[in-house]
Tab-separated table of C-alpha atoms and ligand atoms in Angstrom:
chain	number	residue	atom	x	y	z
A	264	MET	CA	58.583	-40.311	-49.219
A	265	ASP	CA	59.732	-43.686	-47.887
A	266	ASP	CA	58.640	-47.046	-49.309
A	267	GLY	CA	55.841	-47.385	-46.748
A	268	SER	CA	54.227	-44.152	-47.844
A	269	ARG	CA	54.594	-45.110	-51.512
A	270	ARG	CA	52.453	-48.196	-50.795
A	271	ASP	CA	49.806	-45.895	-49.267
A	272	THR	CA	49.916	-43.570	-52.237
A	273	TYR	CA	46.712	-43.218	-54.216
A	274	ASP	CA	46.934	-42.773	-57.949
A	275	VAL	CA	44.315	-40.044	-57.737
A	276	VAL	CA	42.631	-38.177	-54.883
A	277	ILE	CA	39.489	-36.341	-55.995
A	278	VAL	CA	38.076	-33.595	-53.787
A	279	GLY	CA	34.322	-33.090	-54.272
A	280	ALA	CA	31.978	-35.981	-55.059
A	281	ARG	CA	29.184	-34.514	-57.141
A	282	CYS	CA	28.685	-34.620	-60.906
A	283	ALA	CA	32.294	-33.620	-61.692
A	284	GLY	CA	34.210	-35.520	-58.998
A	285	ALA	CA	32.099	-38.669	-58.818
A	286	SER	CA	32.026	-39.101	-62.607
A	287	ALA	CA	35.813	-38.617	-62.821
A	288	ALA	CA	36.258	-41.159	-59.996
A	289	LEU	CA	34.088	-43.609	-61.909
A	290	LEU	CA	36.034	-43.224	-65.167
A	291	LEU	CA	39.484	-43.266	-63.565
A	292	ALA	CA	38.620	-46.286	-61.376
A	293	ARG	CA	37.459	-48.061	-64.516
A	294	GLN	CA	40.940	-47.416	-65.935
A	295	GLY	CA	42.227	-49.478	-63.014
A	296	ARG	CA	43.547	-46.463	-61.058
A	297	ARG	CA	43.557	-46.477	-57.247
A	298	VAL	CA	41.133	-43.601	-56.584
A	299	LEU	CA	40.083	-41.886	-53.349
A	300	LEU	CA	36.996	-39.647	-53.593
A	301	ILE	CA	36.211	-37.307	-50.695
A	302	ASP	CA	33.504	-34.757	-49.934
A	303	ARG	CA	33.000	-32.577	-46.905
A	304	MET	CA	29.197	-33.090	-47.041
A	305	ARG	CA	27.270	-36.081	-45.740
A	306	PHE	CA	25.976	-38.035	-48.762
A	307	PRO	CA	23.477	-38.376	-50.316
A	308	SER	CA	22.491	-34.729	-50.299
A	309	ASP	CA	21.020	-32.048	-52.516
A	310	THR	CA	22.739	-28.896	-53.683
A	311	MET	CA	21.616	-25.679	-55.330
A	312	SER	CA	20.665	-26.547	-58.909
A	313	THR	CA	17.657	-26.683	-61.198
A	314	LEU	CA	18.870	-30.107	-62.271
A	315	TYR	CA	18.498	-30.033	-66.072
A	316	VAL	CA	20.895	-32.318	-67.926
A	317	HIS	CA	21.158	-31.492	-71.645
A	318	PRO	CA	21.186	-34.302	-74.252
A	319	PRO	CA	25.019	-34.442	-74.497
A	320	GLY	CA	25.157	-35.018	-70.719
A	321	VAL	CA	22.406	-37.629	-70.935
A	322	ALA	CA	24.386	-39.358	-73.693
A	323	LEU	CA	27.424	-39.569	-71.401
A	324	LEU	CA	25.307	-41.005	-68.568
A	325	ALA	CA	24.038	-43.618	-71.030
A	326	ARG	CA	27.567	-44.452	-72.242
A	327	TRP	CA	28.727	-44.903	-68.661
A	328	GLY	CA	25.756	-47.198	-67.815
A	329	ILE	CA	24.102	-44.729	-65.403
A	330	LEU	CA	21.090	-43.582	-67.437
A	331	ASP	CA	18.996	-46.720	-66.786
A	332	ALA	CA	19.296	-46.104	-63.044
A	333	VAL	CA	18.291	-42.432	-63.512
A	334	VAL	CA	15.197	-43.593	-65.431
A	335	ALA	CA	14.480	-46.315	-62.833
A	336	SER	CA	14.602	-43.665	-60.087
A	337	GLY	CA	11.343	-42.276	-61.512
A	338	CYS	CA	12.879	-39.195	-63.104
A	339	PRO	CA	10.528	-38.157	-65.933
A	340	PRO	CA	11.896	-38.003	-69.496
A	341	LEU	CA	11.693	-34.467	-70.920
A	342	THR	CA	10.877	-35.044	-74.563
A	343	THR	CA	9.944	-31.549	-75.685
A	344	VAL	CA	11.282	-28.049	-75.242
A	345	GLY	CA	9.255	-24.846	-75.497
A	346	TYR	CA	10.455	-21.270	-75.915
A	347	ASP	CA	8.096	-18.340	-75.518
A	348	VAL	CA	9.816	-15.161	-76.709
A	349	ALA	CA	9.028	-11.959	-78.594
A	350	GLY	CA	5.461	-13.052	-79.388
A	351	LEU	CA	6.667	-16.433	-80.692
A	352	ARG	CA	5.900	-19.830	-79.194
A	353	LEU	CA	8.527	-22.241	-80.426
A	354	THR	CA	8.255	-25.935	-79.593
A	355	ALA	CA	10.320	-28.879	-80.732
A	356	ALA	CA	11.241	-32.375	-79.697
A	357	THR	CA	14.242	-32.553	-77.359
A	358	PRO	CA	17.238	-32.810	-79.692
A	359	PRO	CA	18.016	-36.537	-79.882
A	360	THR	CA	21.366	-38.292	-79.567
A	361	PRO	CA	22.116	-41.903	-80.531
A	362	TYR	CA	21.590	-42.747	-76.837
A	363	SER	CA	18.326	-41.027	-75.964
A	364	ASP	CA	15.608	-38.755	-77.286
A	365	ALA	CA	14.981	-37.164	-73.898
A	366	ALA	CA	16.629	-34.832	-71.430
A	367	TYR	CA	16.326	-35.424	-67.664
A	368	ALA	CA	16.378	-33.298	-64.525
A	369	PRO	CA	17.200	-35.738	-61.712
A	370	ARG	CA	17.387	-34.498	-58.132
A	371	ARG	CA	21.022	-34.117	-57.206
A	372	ARG	CA	20.722	-36.419	-54.215
A	373	VAL	CA	19.792	-39.062	-56.806
A	374	LEU	CA	22.191	-38.255	-59.655
A	375	ASP	CA	25.274	-37.551	-57.539
A	376	GLU	CA	24.625	-40.627	-55.403
A	377	LEU	CA	24.238	-42.868	-58.479
A	378	LEU	CA	27.586	-41.601	-59.768
A	379	VAL	CA	29.265	-42.138	-56.390
A	380	ARG	CA	27.862	-45.673	-56.150
A	381	ALA	CA	29.038	-46.490	-59.665
A	382	ALA	CA	32.502	-45.134	-58.806
A	383	VAL	CA	32.645	-47.327	-55.688
A	384	GLU	CA	31.489	-50.346	-57.699
A	385	ALA	CA	34.339	-49.602	-60.116
A	386	GLY	CA	36.784	-49.763	-57.190
A	387	ALA	CA	37.058	-46.147	-55.937
A	388	GLU	CA	37.090	-45.500	-52.172
A	389	PHE	CA	34.635	-42.858	-50.999
A	390	HIS	CA	34.783	-40.894	-47.752
A	391	ASP	CA	32.128	-38.276	-47.108
A	392	ARG	CA	32.360	-35.732	-44.263
A	393	THR	CA	36.037	-35.400	-45.148
A	394	SER	CA	37.426	-31.951	-46.006
A	395	LEU	CA	40.492	-30.901	-47.916
A	396	ARG	CA	42.624	-28.645	-45.683
A	397	GLU	CA	46.073	-28.418	-47.280
A	398	VAL	CA	48.080	-29.796	-50.150
A	399	VAL	CA	51.397	-31.563	-49.621
A	400	ARG	CA	54.171	-30.475	-51.990
A	401	ARG	CA	57.546	-31.896	-52.955
A	402	ASP	CA	59.497	-29.108	-54.635
A	403	ASP	CA	56.824	-27.448	-56.784
A	404	ARG	CA	54.736	-30.563	-57.273
A	405	VAL	CA	51.530	-31.463	-55.421
A	406	VAL	CA	52.108	-34.973	-54.037
A	407	GLY	CA	49.235	-35.351	-51.600
A	408	VAL	CA	46.582	-33.743	-49.427
A	409	ARG	CA	45.889	-33.103	-45.751
A	410	VAL	CA	42.269	-33.865	-44.943
A	411	GLN	CA	40.077	-33.417	-41.882
A	412	SER	CA	37.407	-35.917	-40.852
A	413	ALA	CA	35.865	-37.162	-37.597
A	414	GLU	CA	39.020	-39.291	-37.172
A	415	GLY	CA	41.180	-36.167	-37.208
A	416	LEU	CA	43.688	-34.628	-39.585
A	417	ARG	CA	45.639	-36.996	-41.834
A	418	THR	CA	48.015	-36.859	-44.764
A	419	ILE	CA	47.212	-38.799	-47.920
A	420	PRO	CA	49.911	-39.151	-50.594
A	421	ALA	CA	48.680	-39.058	-54.215
A	422	LYS	CA	50.216	-38.986	-57.678
A	423	LEU	CA	47.459	-36.643	-58.872
A	424	VAL	CA	45.050	-34.426	-56.928
A	425	ILE	CA	41.859	-33.318	-58.672
A	426	GLY	CA	39.771	-30.446	-57.344
A	427	ALA	CA	36.108	-31.013	-58.209
A	428	ASP	CA	35.168	-28.901	-55.224
A	429	GLY	CA	32.927	-26.283	-56.796
A	430	GLN	CA	33.274	-22.637	-57.799
A	431	GLY	CA	34.900	-21.612	-54.510
A	432	SER	CA	37.433	-24.459	-54.895
A	433	ARG	CA	39.770	-24.893	-51.931
A	434	LEU	CA	42.248	-26.717	-54.163
A	435	ALA	CA	42.265	-23.794	-56.631
A	436	SER	CA	43.155	-21.410	-53.770
A	437	LEU	CA	45.806	-23.710	-52.323
A	438	VAL	CA	47.606	-24.041	-55.656
A	439	ASP	CA	46.881	-20.409	-56.520
A	440	ALA	CA	45.285	-21.310	-59.859
A	441	PRO	CA	44.998	-18.061	-61.833
A	442	PHE	CA	41.885	-16.974	-63.749
A	443	ARG	CA	42.465	-17.054	-67.500
A	444	THR	CA	39.052	-15.501	-68.287
A	445	ALA	CA	36.726	-13.752	-65.857
A	446	ASP	CA	33.605	-11.650	-66.375
A	447	GLN	CA	31.394	-9.828	-63.891
A	448	PRO	CA	28.180	-11.571	-62.733
A	449	VAL	CA	25.275	-10.313	-64.860
A	450	SER	CA	22.207	-12.148	-63.523
A	451	CYS	CA	20.731	-13.393	-60.266
A	452	VAL	CA	18.262	-16.231	-59.839
A	453	TYR	CA	15.527	-17.650	-57.583
A	454	TYR	CA	13.644	-20.926	-57.990
A	455	SER	CA	10.682	-22.632	-56.350
A	456	ALA	CA	9.240	-26.165	-56.543
A	457	TRP	CA	5.593	-26.967	-57.307
A	458	GLN	CA	3.377	-30.014	-57.208
A	459	GLY	CA	0.211	-30.307	-59.291
A	460	ILE	CA	1.266	-28.684	-62.583
A	461	GLU	CA	1.951	-30.259	-65.980
A	462	THR	CA	4.046	-27.787	-67.922
A	463	GLY	CA	6.767	-29.724	-69.709
A	464	PHE	CA	10.227	-28.202	-70.008
A	465	GLY	CA	10.553	-24.717	-71.457
A	466	TYR	CA	11.764	-21.136	-71.381
A	467	HIS	CA	9.940	-17.784	-71.280
A	468	GLU	CA	12.082	-14.805	-72.238
A	469	ARG	CA	11.191	-11.119	-71.886
A	470	PRO	CA	13.446	-8.065	-71.669
A	471	GLY	CA	15.054	-8.226	-68.201
A	472	SER	CA	13.641	-11.677	-67.440
A	473	TRP	CA	14.250	-15.363	-68.180
A	474	ILE	CA	11.958	-18.022	-66.716
A	475	VAL	CA	12.394	-21.786	-66.939
A	476	ARG	CA	10.025	-24.623	-65.991
A	477	ILE	CA	11.720	-27.937	-65.280
A	478	PRO	CA	9.865	-31.145	-64.301
A	479	THR	CA	11.806	-33.418	-61.938
A	480	HIS	CA	11.103	-36.389	-59.619
A	481	ASP	CA	7.867	-36.932	-57.659
A	482	GLY	CA	5.642	-34.851	-59.949
A	483	ILE	CA	7.539	-31.692	-58.961
A	484	THR	CA	8.218	-28.846	-61.387
A	485	LEU	CA	10.892	-26.252	-60.648
A	486	VAL	CA	10.119	-22.680	-61.690
A	487	THR	CA	13.168	-20.488	-62.094
A	488	THR	CA	13.266	-16.705	-62.510
A	489	TYR	CA	16.350	-14.786	-63.628
A	490	PHE	CA	16.779	-11.050	-62.972
A	491	PRO	CA	19.546	-8.554	-63.785
A	492	GLN	CA	22.380	-8.716	-61.248
A	493	GLU	CA	21.982	-5.010	-60.421
A	494	GLN	CA	18.496	-5.777	-59.019
A	495	PHE	CA	19.784	-8.430	-56.601
A	496	ASP	CA	19.928	-6.202	-53.514
A	497	ARG	CA	16.322	-5.140	-54.043
A	498	ILE	CA	15.005	-8.605	-54.945
A	499	ARG	CA	16.642	-10.397	-52.023
A	500	ARG	CA	14.625	-8.223	-49.610
A	501	ASP	CA	11.397	-10.022	-50.616
A	502	PRO	CA	12.447	-12.716	-53.070
A	503	LEU	CA	9.247	-14.780	-53.041
A	504	ALA	CA	7.077	-11.783	-53.925
A	505	GLU	CA	9.526	-10.750	-56.679
A	506	HIS	CA	9.754	-14.308	-57.993
A	507	LEU	CA	5.972	-14.729	-58.231
A	508	ALA	CA	5.471	-11.239	-59.655
A	509	SER	CA	8.002	-11.996	-62.375
A	510	VAL	CA	6.180	-15.210	-63.316
A	511	GLU	CA	2.850	-13.347	-63.394
A	512	ARG	CA	4.292	-10.566	-65.585
A	513	ASN	CA	6.453	-12.601	-67.922
A	514	ALA	CA	4.824	-16.051	-68.101
A	515	PRO	CA	1.123	-15.449	-67.345
A	516	ASP	CA	-0.013	-18.922	-68.531
A	517	LEU	CA	2.427	-20.555	-66.145
A	518	HIS	CA	1.339	-18.231	-63.338
A	519	GLU	CA	-2.263	-19.264	-63.960
A	520	GLN	CA	-1.279	-22.905	-63.348
A	521	LEU	CA	0.574	-22.012	-60.156
A	522	ARG	CA	-2.665	-20.663	-58.627
A	523	ASP	CA	-3.994	-24.229	-58.202
A	524	ALA	CA	-0.634	-25.849	-57.424
A	525	GLU	CA	1.100	-26.496	-54.100
A	526	ARG	CA	4.507	-24.955	-53.442
A	527	VAL	CA	6.864	-27.475	-51.855
A	528	ASP	CA	10.308	-26.810	-50.338
A	529	GLY	CA	11.551	-23.278	-49.786
A	530	LEU	CA	12.600	-20.640	-52.280
A	531	THR	CA	16.246	-20.949	-53.313
A	532	GLY	CA	18.391	-18.347	-54.998
A	533	THR	CA	21.731	-16.687	-55.469
A	534	GLY	CA	23.428	-13.628	-56.840
A	535	ASN	CA	26.733	-15.465	-56.941
A	536	GLN	CA	26.624	-16.156	-60.672
A	537	GLN	CA	30.342	-16.133	-61.390
A	538	ASN	CA	31.753	-16.378	-64.891
A	539	PHE	CA	35.308	-17.656	-65.302
A	540	PHE	CA	37.798	-20.140	-66.598
A	541	ARG	CA	40.643	-20.860	-64.198
A	542	ARG	CA	43.879	-22.392	-65.281
A	543	ALA	CA	42.808	-26.011	-64.750
A	544	ASP	CA	46.139	-27.848	-64.487
A	545	GLY	CA	49.509	-27.640	-62.836
A	546	PRO	CA	52.215	-29.955	-61.500
A	547	GLY	CA	50.336	-32.820	-59.850
A	548	TRP	CA	46.901	-31.176	-59.842
A	549	ALA	CA	43.868	-30.488	-62.037
A	550	LEU	CA	40.512	-28.728	-61.641
A	551	LEU	CA	37.259	-30.153	-62.875
A	552	GLY	CA	33.649	-28.927	-63.140
A	553	ASP	CA	32.744	-25.622	-61.483
A	554	ALA	CA	36.178	-25.499	-59.824
A	555	GLY	CA	37.861	-24.910	-63.182
A	556	HIS	CA	35.116	-23.246	-65.147
A	557	HIS	CA	31.945	-21.570	-63.908
A	558	LEU	CA	29.286	-19.971	-66.041
A	559	ASP	CA	25.981	-18.265	-65.399
A	560	SER	CA	23.389	-20.956	-64.690
A	561	ILE	CA	20.926	-19.477	-67.220
A	562	THR	CA	21.773	-22.041	-69.899
A	563	ALA	CA	21.757	-24.920	-67.352
A	564	ARG	CA	25.064	-26.220	-68.650
A	565	GLY	CA	27.037	-26.838	-65.422
A	566	ILE	CA	26.194	-30.532	-64.972
A	567	THR	CA	26.603	-31.361	-68.664
A	568	ASN	CA	29.897	-29.449	-68.717
A	569	ALA	CA	31.127	-31.301	-65.621
A	570	LEU	CA	30.308	-34.710	-67.120
A	571	THR	CA	31.957	-33.673	-70.395
A	572	GLN	CA	35.117	-32.550	-68.595
A	573	SER	CA	35.341	-35.848	-66.707
A	574	GLN	CA	35.248	-37.713	-70.005
A	575	LEU	CA	37.900	-35.373	-71.485
A	576	LEU	CA	40.150	-35.801	-68.435
A	577	SER	CA	39.875	-39.568	-68.379
A	578	ASP	CA	40.494	-39.714	-72.149
A	579	ALA	CA	43.556	-37.485	-71.706
A	580	LEU	CA	44.963	-39.760	-68.982
A	581	ALA	CA	44.071	-43.083	-70.645
A	582	GLY	CA	47.139	-45.341	-70.718
A	583	GLN	CA	49.345	-42.693	-69.073
A	584	ASP	CA	51.788	-43.930	-66.402
A	585	LEU	CA	51.109	-41.626	-63.432
A	586	ASP	CA	54.723	-42.060	-62.212
A	587	ASP	CA	55.880	-40.305	-65.392
A	588	THR	CA	55.283	-36.802	-64.080
A	589	ALA	CA	56.263	-34.996	-67.286
A	590	GLY	CA	53.878	-37.217	-69.260
A	591	VAL	CA	51.073	-36.540	-66.759
A	592	ASP	CA	51.605	-32.786	-66.993
A	593	THR	CA	51.417	-32.943	-70.787
A	594	CYS	CA	48.135	-34.896	-70.571
A	595	LEU	CA	46.713	-32.374	-68.106
A	596	ALA	CA	47.716	-29.427	-70.287
A	597	GLY	CA	45.972	-31.141	-73.234
A	598	PHE	CA	42.855	-31.616	-71.092
A	599	THR	CA	42.797	-27.918	-70.134
A	600	LYS	CA	43.168	-26.815	-73.744
A	601	GLU	CA	40.432	-29.153	-75.005
A	602	THR	CA	38.087	-28.008	-72.241
A	603	TYR	CA	38.679	-24.359	-73.069
A	604	ASP	CA	38.302	-24.898	-76.812
A	605	LEU	CA	35.052	-26.812	-76.339
A	606	LEU	CA	33.414	-24.699	-73.632
A	607	ARG	CA	34.478	-21.190	-74.620
A	608	GLU	CA	31.599	-20.682	-77.079
A	609	PRO	CA	28.834	-21.967	-74.718
A	610	TYR	CA	30.360	-19.693	-72.061
A	611	ARG	CA	29.983	-16.625	-74.301
A	612	MET	CA	26.466	-17.713	-75.229
A	613	ALA	CA	25.473	-18.011	-71.547
A	614	LEU	CA	26.993	-14.634	-70.754
A	615	ASP	CA	25.083	-12.976	-73.587
A	616	LEU	CA	21.761	-14.601	-72.659
A	617	ALA	CA	22.285	-13.741	-68.990
A	618	LYS	CA	22.399	-10.046	-69.873
A	619	LEU	CA	18.635	-10.501	-70.391
A	620	ARG	CA	18.477	-8.292	-73.473
A	621	ILE	CA	16.378	-9.125	-76.496
A	622	THR	CA	17.948	-7.172	-79.308
A	623	ASP	CA	16.078	-6.478	-82.561
A	624	SER	CA	18.620	-8.565	-84.403
A	625	ARG	CA	18.001	-11.582	-82.181
A	626	VAL	CA	14.250	-11.189	-82.631
A	627	ALA	CA	14.926	-11.228	-86.387
A	628	LEU	CA	16.815	-14.493	-85.981
A	629	LEU	CA	14.093	-16.061	-83.837
A	630	ARG	CA	11.412	-15.085	-86.352
A	631	ALA	CA	13.461	-16.679	-89.111
A	632	ILE	CA	14.011	-19.946	-87.240
A	633	ALA	CA	10.297	-20.109	-86.347
A	634	ARG	CA	9.551	-20.493	-90.057
A	635	THR	CA	10.575	-24.143	-90.367
A	636	PRO	CA	10.590	-27.039	-87.873
A	637	GLU	CA	14.111	-27.947	-89.056
A	638	LEU	CA	15.503	-24.513	-88.169
A	639	THR	CA	13.675	-24.506	-84.829
A	640	ALA	CA	15.087	-27.957	-84.058
A	641	GLY	CA	18.556	-26.820	-85.125
A	642	TYR	CA	18.353	-23.808	-82.825
A	643	PHE	CA	17.443	-26.016	-79.858
A	644	ALA	CA	20.308	-28.360	-80.762
A	645	LEU	CA	22.589	-25.300	-80.630
A	646	LEU	CA	21.217	-24.304	-77.193
A	647	ALA	CA	21.664	-27.898	-75.972
A	648	GLY	CA	25.288	-27.946	-77.064
A	649	LEU	CA	24.799	-30.735	-79.603
A	650	ILE	CA	26.009	-28.560	-82.462
A	651	ASP	CA	28.090	-25.411	-82.500
A	652	ARG	CA	27.400	-22.115	-84.227
A	653	SER	CA	29.314	-22.981	-87.357
A	654	GLU	CA	27.228	-26.161	-87.740
A	655	PHE	CA	23.958	-24.265	-87.284
A	656	PHE	CA	24.783	-21.172	-89.329
A	657	THR	CA	25.523	-22.882	-92.613
A	658	PRO	CA	25.495	-20.635	-95.704
A	659	GLU	CA	22.054	-22.134	-96.564
A	660	VAL	CA	20.698	-21.075	-93.165
A	661	ALA	CA	22.314	-17.667	-93.498
A	662	ASP	CA	20.385	-17.123	-96.748
A	663	LEU	CA	17.130	-17.444	-94.825
A	664	LEU	CA	18.161	-14.865	-92.248
A	665	PRO	CA	17.794	-11.115	-92.425
A	666	SER	CA	21.148	-9.367	-92.709
A	667	SER	CA	20.820	-8.070	-89.127
A	668	ALA	CA	20.326	-11.503	-87.483
A	669	THR	CA	22.516	-12.375	-84.506
A	670	THR	CA	22.180	-15.257	-82.048
A	671	PHE	CA	22.851	-14.000	-78.577
A	672	GLY	CA	23.727	-10.375	-79.181
A	673	GLY	CA	27.200	-11.324	-80.419
A	674	ASP	CA	28.725	-11.621	-83.856
A	675	ARG	CA	26.774	-11.233	-87.031
A	676	GLU	CA	25.756	-14.713	-88.075
A	677	ARG	CA	25.662	-14.020	-91.779
A	678	SER	CA	29.338	-13.201	-91.711
A	679	ALA	CA	29.988	-16.180	-89.378
A	680	ALA	CA	28.297	-18.423	-91.923
A	681	ALA	CA	30.249	-16.839	-94.751
A	682	GLY	CA	33.404	-17.547	-92.727
A	683	SER	CA	32.460	-21.185	-92.189
A	684	ALA	CA	31.951	-21.627	-95.943
A	685	ARG	CA	35.482	-20.521	-96.751
B	958	LIG	C1	20.595	-21.629	-59.196
B	958	LIG	C2	21.391	-22.618	-59.984
B	958	LIG	C3	20.733	-23.410	-60.903
B	958	LIG	C4	21.466	-24.327	-61.654
B	958	LIG	N1	20.797	-25.109	-62.539
B	958	LIG	C5	21.487	-25.976	-63.310
B	958	LIG	C6	20.805	-26.805	-64.247
B	958	LIG	O1	19.572	-26.785	-64.382
B	958	LIG	N2	21.558	-27.646	-65.002
B	958	LIG	C7	22.920	-27.675	-64.900
B	958	LIG	O2	23.557	-28.412	-65.643
B	958	LIG	N3	23.579	-26.921	-64.014
B	958	LIG	C8	22.893	-26.083	-63.209
B	958	LIG	N4	23.557	-25.329	-62.288
B	958	LIG	C9	25.007	-25.500	-62.164
B	958	LIG	C10	25.341	-26.832	-61.525
B	958	LIG	O3	24.607	-27.036	-60.345
B	958	LIG	C11	26.851	-26.878	-61.245
B	958	LIG	O4	27.519	-26.512	-62.407
B	958	LIG	C12	27.264	-28.271	-60.814
B	958	LIG	O5	26.724	-28.603	-59.565
B	958	LIG	C13	28.790	-28.332	-60.730
B	958	LIG	O6	29.158	-29.589	-60.240
B	958	LIG	P1	30.565	-29.811	-59.549
B	958	LIG	O7	30.598	-31.269	-59.234
B	958	LIG	O8	31.622	-29.212	-60.380
B	958	LIG	O9	30.540	-28.936	-58.236
B	958	LIG	P2	29.519	-28.881	-57.018
B	958	LIG	O10	28.175	-29.399	-57.383
B	958	LIG	O11	29.630	-27.485	-56.494
B	958	LIG	O12	30.125	-29.899	-55.961
B	958	LIG	C14	31.321	-29.615	-55.278
B	958	LIG	C15	31.442	-30.554	-54.088
B	958	LIG	O13	32.715	-30.312	-53.496
B	958	LIG	C16	32.566	-30.404	-52.097
B	958	LIG	N5	33.648	-29.630	-51.476
B	958	LIG	C17	33.871	-28.296	-51.554
B	958	LIG	N6	34.956	-27.954	-50.854
B	958	LIG	C18	35.451	-29.090	-50.311
B	958	LIG	C19	36.548	-29.380	-49.471
B	958	LIG	N7	37.391	-28.416	-49.047
B	958	LIG	N8	36.755	-30.664	-49.096
B	958	LIG	C20	35.920	-31.662	-49.513
B	958	LIG	N9	34.849	-31.428	-50.308
B	958	LIG	C21	34.614	-30.162	-50.714
B	958	LIG	C22	31.193	-29.829	-51.816
B	958	LIG	O14	30.691	-30.318	-50.579
B	958	LIG	C23	30.390	-30.322	-53.024
B	958	LIG	O15	29.684	-31.513	-52.733
B	958	LIG	C24	22.867	-24.431	-61.491
B	958	LIG	C25	23.519	-23.633	-60.563
B	958	LIG	C26	22.783	-22.747	-59.799
B	958	LIG	C27	23.497	-21.902	-58.779
């Protein structure tokens, strides 16, 4: 590239401006980088999601100065969590962090827009209705993008290109990012939105079914039903009837409330519940959010994971000279490893839950944790991603559990606890 094009070179071009891309743009702009954020959609807009942000994600929003605006938007704080399973009704306070004692489920047109606005305030440029078409390479390195907008096709040089463009990432295909872990889809999901019910946040689990109720803006509660993936072809033929029948069968109290409530918006659903980690870095490029790692939506971790990855990526790049390509590649490799190490266990947990089996050993575990509020709270902290299995399954906890207890159909927890004590 000549000197003129070097002057036009962005430090970072980020493709995709939702929770992954906009939060990364915000953090990298705050590092003083010259950032261009693009999205092919017109913003603000909604996207398929049941919106729940777990406490670790809420803590990041608070650290970044976004949480006050989420609260000011009228998004209700979710201060309790309920879990109705195997004849047990567990309830606990939302696991607190030093930043908040609530979770939130903001509409995506609100959350994503707040992140974009904060990124722009921090100095990032934002162009919506702008699509990534091609990458520009010098030797093997990505050194820019070709994008399409109403003004036509143009080339934008960049020192780093980040794909935050969702599970079907165009950047991932263009750079041929390989899958490092991939599992078959195991669930499918439909959700509806209701006005006139007061349910709080919670789960209802039965064999072959997982139902979630999630209050969001404007007095609306989302009701989500999960089914086994192999039933998708049947369910999609009459999804509303199947959705309501599942609520009636598996969460009768909730169904009772729906009788007097008004359904707003249409029914939304998908069978495209992919499970994978892609290789998330290469020469001059990185993948963030669903583009690099997608998991079944049953544990509602995608937004929290995306925010977490943005923080990891910006930490990895902090102070790094982006002209030092070898240094950048080392930072990106470190980011990929940290992401995998941190998100591998929640991925397995989601995959196990999404199989929609309630094994005897898991029932044994749930009965044991129902015995004390501390254990119940600890279990919800584990589900929220605030602690990991080794922190929950201490040897003291293991002593309270029957020898057959397992969390999500996986390893035996007594032996896991024994391992953590060594
Ligand atoms: C049914 C369902 C329910 C869910 N519920 C929850 C939940 O309750 N909580 C939770 O945390 N997660 C949930 N998720 C997951 C969550 O929605 C995703 O993990 C999250 O949206 C990922 O964010 P992202 O920014 O990585 O990608 P996305 O939200 O997919 O955004 C990608 C963006 O990239 C843009 N883009 C794509 N290609 C291009 C291109 N070529 N050029 C320019 N722009 C492009 C798109 O327009 C889009 O705006 C759910 C998912 C589903 C399917």
